[in-house]
PDB file of C-alpha atoms in Angstrom:
ATOM      1  CA  ILE Y 159     -21.766  11.926 -30.408  1.00  0.00           C
ATOM      2  CA  THR Y 160     -21.006  15.886 -29.808  1.00  0.00           C
ATOM      3  CA  VAL Y 161     -17.698  17.489 -29.590  1.00  0.00           C
ATOM      4  CA  ASN Y 162     -17.686  21.543 -28.813  1.00  0.00           C
ATOM      5  CA  SER Y 163     -16.704  23.589 -31.738  1.00  0.00           C
ATOM      6  CA  LYS Y 164     -14.079  25.304 -29.321  1.00  0.00           C
ATOM      7  CA  SER Y 165     -12.191  22.171 -29.134  1.00  0.00           C
ATOM      8  CA  ASP Y 166      -9.241  22.271 -31.015  1.00  0.00           C
ATOM      9  CA  LYS Y 167      -8.879  19.155 -33.365  1.00  0.00           C
ATOM     10  CA  CYS Y 168      -6.423  16.993 -30.807  1.00  0.00           C
ATOM     11  CA  THR Y 169      -8.647  17.133 -27.795  1.00  0.00           C
ATOM     12  CA  ALA Y 170     -11.933  15.957 -30.693  1.00  0.00           C
ATOM     13  CA  THR Y 171     -10.136  13.664 -31.924  1.00  0.00           C
ATOM     14  CA  GLU Y 172      -9.216  12.081 -28.440  1.00  0.00           C
ATOM     15  CA  SER Y 173     -12.842  13.104 -27.311  1.00  0.00           C
ATOM     16  CA  VAL Y 174     -14.627  11.811 -30.285  1.00  0.00           C
ATOM     17  CA  PHE Y 175     -12.412   8.057 -30.143  1.00  0.00           C
ATOM     18  CA  PHE Y 176     -12.718   7.905 -25.905  1.00  0.00           C
ATOM     19  CA  GLU Y 177     -17.042   8.089 -26.673  1.00  0.00           C
ATOM     20  CA  LEU Y 178     -16.789   5.708 -29.812  1.00  0.00           C
ATOM     21  CA  ALA Y 179     -14.761   3.275 -26.830  1.00  0.00           C
ATOM     22  CA  ASN Y 180     -18.501   3.786 -24.932  1.00  0.00           C
ATOM     23  CA  LEU Y 181     -20.426   2.860 -27.639  1.00  0.00           C
ATOM     24  CA  ALA Y 182     -18.655   0.158 -28.755  1.00  0.00           C
ATOM     25  CA  GLY Y 183     -18.869  -1.629 -25.811  1.00  0.00           C
ATOM     26  CA  LYS Y 184     -22.327  -0.612 -24.755  1.00  0.00           C
ATOM     27  CA  SER Y 185     -22.824  -4.934 -24.397  1.00  0.00           C
ATOM     28  CA  ILE Y 186     -20.449  -3.757 -21.061  1.00  0.00           C
ATOM     29  CA  SER Y 187     -23.094  -0.628 -19.985  1.00  0.00           C
ATOM     30  CA  GLU Y 188     -26.471  -3.577 -20.785  1.00  0.00           C
ATOM     31  CA  LYS Y 189     -24.887  -6.232 -18.543  1.00  0.00           C
ATOM     32  CA  ILE Y 190     -24.256  -3.798 -15.452  1.00  0.00           C
ATOM     33  CA  ALA Y 191     -27.724  -2.360 -16.178  1.00  0.00           C
ATOM     34  CA  THR Y 192     -29.642  -5.743 -16.226  1.00  0.00           C
ATOM     35  CA  ASP Y 193     -27.347  -7.050 -13.176  1.00  0.00           C
ATOM     36  CA  ALA Y 194     -28.224  -3.951 -11.516  1.00  0.00           C
ATOM     37  CA  ALA Y 195     -31.954  -5.149 -12.117  1.00  0.00           C
ATOM     38  CA  ALA Y 196     -32.002  -8.072 -10.678  1.00  0.00           C
ATOM     39  CA  GLY Y 197     -30.569  -6.438  -7.642  1.00  0.00           C
ATOM     40  CA  ASN Y 198     -27.710  -7.507  -8.153  1.00  0.00           C
ATOM     41  CA  LEU Y 199     -25.283  -4.801  -7.559  1.00  0.00           C
ATOM     42  CA  SER Y 200     -24.892  -2.715  -4.582  1.00  0.00           C
ATOM     43  CA  ARG Y 201     -24.575   0.852  -5.557  1.00  0.00           C
ATOM     44  CA  GLU Y 202     -21.378   1.024  -4.780  1.00  0.00           C
ATOM     45  CA  GLU Y 203     -20.420  -1.993  -6.726  1.00  0.00           C
ATOM     46  CA  TYR Y 204     -22.425   0.003  -9.584  1.00  0.00           C
ATOM     47  CA  ALA Y 205     -20.341   2.779  -9.574  1.00  0.00           C
ATOM     48  CA  LYS Y 206     -17.274   0.746  -9.333  1.00  0.00           C
ATOM     49  CA  ALA Y 207     -18.740  -1.507 -12.407  1.00  0.00           C
ATOM     50  CA  LYS Y 208     -19.193   1.571 -14.701  1.00  0.00           C
ATOM     51  CA  GLU Y 209     -16.198   3.468 -14.262  1.00  0.00           C
ATOM     52  CA  LYS Y 210     -14.389   0.515 -14.166  1.00  0.00           C
ATOM     53  CA  LYS Y 211     -15.577   0.587 -18.180  1.00  0.00           C
ATOM     54  CA  GLU Y 212     -14.854   4.161 -18.228  1.00  0.00           C
ATOM     55  CA  TYR Y 213     -11.110   3.350 -16.805  1.00  0.00           C
ATOM     56  CA  ASP Y 214     -10.911   0.887 -19.848  1.00  0.00           C
ATOM     57  CA  ASN Y 215     -11.923   3.168 -22.722  1.00  0.00           C
ATOM     58  CA  VAL Y 216      -9.087   5.808 -20.960  1.00  0.00           C
ATOM     59  CA  LYS Y 217      -7.010   2.902 -21.354  1.00  0.00           C
ATOM     60  CA  LYS Y 218      -7.624   2.313 -24.833  1.00  0.00           C
ATOM     61  CA  THR Y 219      -7.925   6.211 -25.682  1.00  0.00           C
ATOM     62  CA  HIS Y 220      -4.307   6.489 -24.157  1.00  0.00           C
ATOM     63  CA  ALA Y 221      -3.247   3.511 -26.475  1.00  0.00           C
ATOM     64  CA  ALA Y 222      -4.334   4.969 -30.047  1.00  0.00           C
ATOM     65  CA  VAL Y 223      -3.053   8.979 -28.803  1.00  0.00           C
ATOM     66  CA  ASP Y 224       0.072   7.242 -28.202  1.00  0.00           C
ATOM     67  CA  LYS Y 225       0.215   4.989 -31.936  1.00  0.00           C
ATOM     68  CA  CYS Y 226      -1.369   8.069 -33.864  1.00  0.00           C
ATOM     69  CA  LYS Y 227      -0.396  11.578 -32.210  1.00  0.00           C
ATOM     70  CA  LYS Y 228       2.388  12.027 -34.350  1.00  0.00           C
ATOM     71  CA  LYS Y 229      -0.193  11.378 -37.627  1.00  0.00           C
ATOM     72  CA  TRP Y 230      -2.846  13.854 -36.352  1.00  0.00           C
ATOM     73  CA  GLY Y 231       0.284  16.587 -35.984  1.00  0.00           C
ATOM     74  CA  CYS Y 232      -0.585  16.138 -32.189  1.00  0.00           C
ATOM     75  CA  GLU Y 233       2.720  15.033 -30.563  1.00  0.00           C
ATOM     76  CA  THR Y 234       3.021  17.806 -28.129  1.00  0.00           C
ATOM     77  CA  HIS Y 235      -0.628  18.074 -27.348  1.00  0.00           C
ATOM     78  CA  PRO Y 236      -1.700  17.874 -23.837  1.00  0.00           C
ATOM     79  CA  PHE Y 237      -4.453  16.248 -23.813  1.00  0.00           C
ATOM     80  CA  ASP Y 238      -7.766  15.729 -21.631  1.00  0.00           C
ATOM     81  CA  LEU Y 239      -7.252  12.480 -19.837  1.00  0.00           C
ATOM     82  CA  ASP Y 240      -3.293  12.130 -19.415  1.00  0.00           C
ATOM     83  CA  GLY Y 241      -4.311  13.261 -16.069  1.00  0.00           C
ATOM     84  CA  PHE Y 242      -4.992   9.873 -15.482  1.00  0.00           C
ATOM     85  CA  ARG Y 243      -1.841   8.496 -16.874  1.00  0.00           C
ATOM     86  CA  PRO Y 244       0.083   7.766 -14.061  1.00  0.00           C
ATOM     87  CA  ALA Y 245      -2.892   5.446 -12.354  1.00  0.00           C
ATOM     88  CA  LYS Y 246      -1.337   1.735 -11.621  1.00  0.00           C
ATOM     89  CA  ASP Y 247      -4.545  -0.015 -12.156  1.00  0.00           C
ATOM     90  CA  PHE Y 248      -8.586   1.129 -11.913  1.00  0.00           C
ATOM     91  CA  ASP Y 249      -8.252   0.499  -8.154  1.00  0.00           C
ATOM     92  CA  ASP Y 250      -5.358   3.544  -7.773  1.00  0.00           C
ATOM     93  CA  TYR Y 251      -7.966   5.228 -10.916  1.00  0.00           C
ATOM     94  CA  TYR Y 252     -11.469   4.335  -8.637  1.00  0.00           C
ATOM     95  CA  ASP Y 253      -9.321   6.314  -5.426  1.00  0.00           C
ATOM     96  CA  HIS Y 254      -7.184   8.987  -6.440  1.00  0.00           C
ATOM     97  CA  TYR Y 255      -8.397  10.147  -9.741  1.00  0.00           C
ATOM     98  CA  VAL Y 256     -11.998  10.017 -10.343  1.00  0.00           C
ATOM     99  CA  ALA Y 257     -14.217  13.016  -9.168  1.00  0.00           C
ATOM    100  CA  GLU Y 258     -16.470  12.262  -6.710  1.00  0.00           C
ATOM    101  CA  SER Y 259     -18.744  14.348  -8.559  1.00  0.00           C
ATOM    102  CA  HIS Y 260     -18.539  11.299 -11.336  1.00  0.00           C
ATOM    103  CA  LYS Y 261     -18.561   8.669  -8.820  1.00  0.00           C
ATOM    104  CA  ASN Y 262     -21.497  10.573  -7.856  1.00  0.00           C
ATOM    105  CA  HIS Y 263     -23.180  10.355 -11.137  1.00  0.00           C
ATOM    106  CA  TYR Y 264     -23.799   6.981 -11.440  1.00  0.00           C
ATOM    107  CA  ARG Y 265     -24.677   5.979  -7.536  1.00  0.00           C
ATOM    108  CA  ASN Y 266     -27.627   8.849  -8.321  1.00  0.00           C
ATOM    109  CA  ALA Y 267     -28.190   6.731 -11.358  1.00  0.00           C
ATOM    110  CA  TRP Y 268     -28.429   3.490  -8.756  1.00  0.00           C
ATOM    111  CA  ASP Y 269     -30.903   5.081  -6.705  1.00  0.00           C
ATOM    112  CA  SER Y 270     -32.735   6.517  -9.187  1.00  0.00           C
ATOM    113  CA  ASN Y 271     -33.018   3.505 -11.039  1.00  0.00           C
ATOM    114  CA  TYR Y 272     -32.200   0.229  -9.019  1.00  0.00           C
ATOM    115  CA  LYS Y 273     -32.053   1.094  -5.391  1.00  0.00           C
ATOM    116  CA  ALA Y 274     -35.631  -0.398  -5.550  1.00  0.00           C
ATOM    117  CA  ALA Y 275     -35.069  -3.836  -6.929  1.00  0.00           C
ATOM    118  CA  TYR Y 276     -31.376  -4.020  -5.139  1.00  0.00           C
ATOM    119  CA  ASP Y 277     -33.330  -3.791  -1.476  1.00  0.00           C
ATOM    120  CA  ALA Y 278     -35.751  -6.305  -2.187  1.00  0.00           C
ATOM    121  CA  LYS Y 279     -33.323  -8.528  -3.116  1.00  0.00           C
ATOM    122  CA  HIS Y 280     -31.387  -7.237   0.210  1.00  0.00           C
ATOM    123  CA  PRO Y 281     -33.571  -6.646   2.964  1.00  0.00           C
ATOM    124  CA  THR Y 282     -32.438  -5.358   6.077  1.00  0.00           C
ATOM    125  CA  PRO Y 283     -32.388  -7.612   9.117  1.00  0.00           C
ATOM    126  CA  PRO Y 284     -35.001  -6.648  11.456  1.00  0.00           C
ATOM    127  CA  LYS Y 285     -33.278  -4.768  14.623  1.00  0.00           C
ATOM    128  CA  LYS Y 286     -33.845  -6.563  17.772  1.00  0.00           C
TER     129      LYS Y 286
END
């Protein structure tokens, strides 16, 4: 995990916590990759699965920030992930808060790594 040296301690702490949560969820990432490699996830299903993992870690980070920000001396600090707080649930988060460029990062990864497996398992029916 690399933190920008220009980050203040509050933003750096939030970033490190979020990335450690991602690392702790390695088994989830491995299951998503295994499912995709088996041709079981469409492009959008893959992107959503990856973004769901991110959403869960955003929520974990919010909980840690809320619990610890006073101890960290960050009580009034605006955190980077605060913009996601209004999301009611994952679907709201995905539909209204996640940038298309972020979704496309995962979609493009699927194109490069899993499209062939998906297409082999789900062939397009011949046209009549």
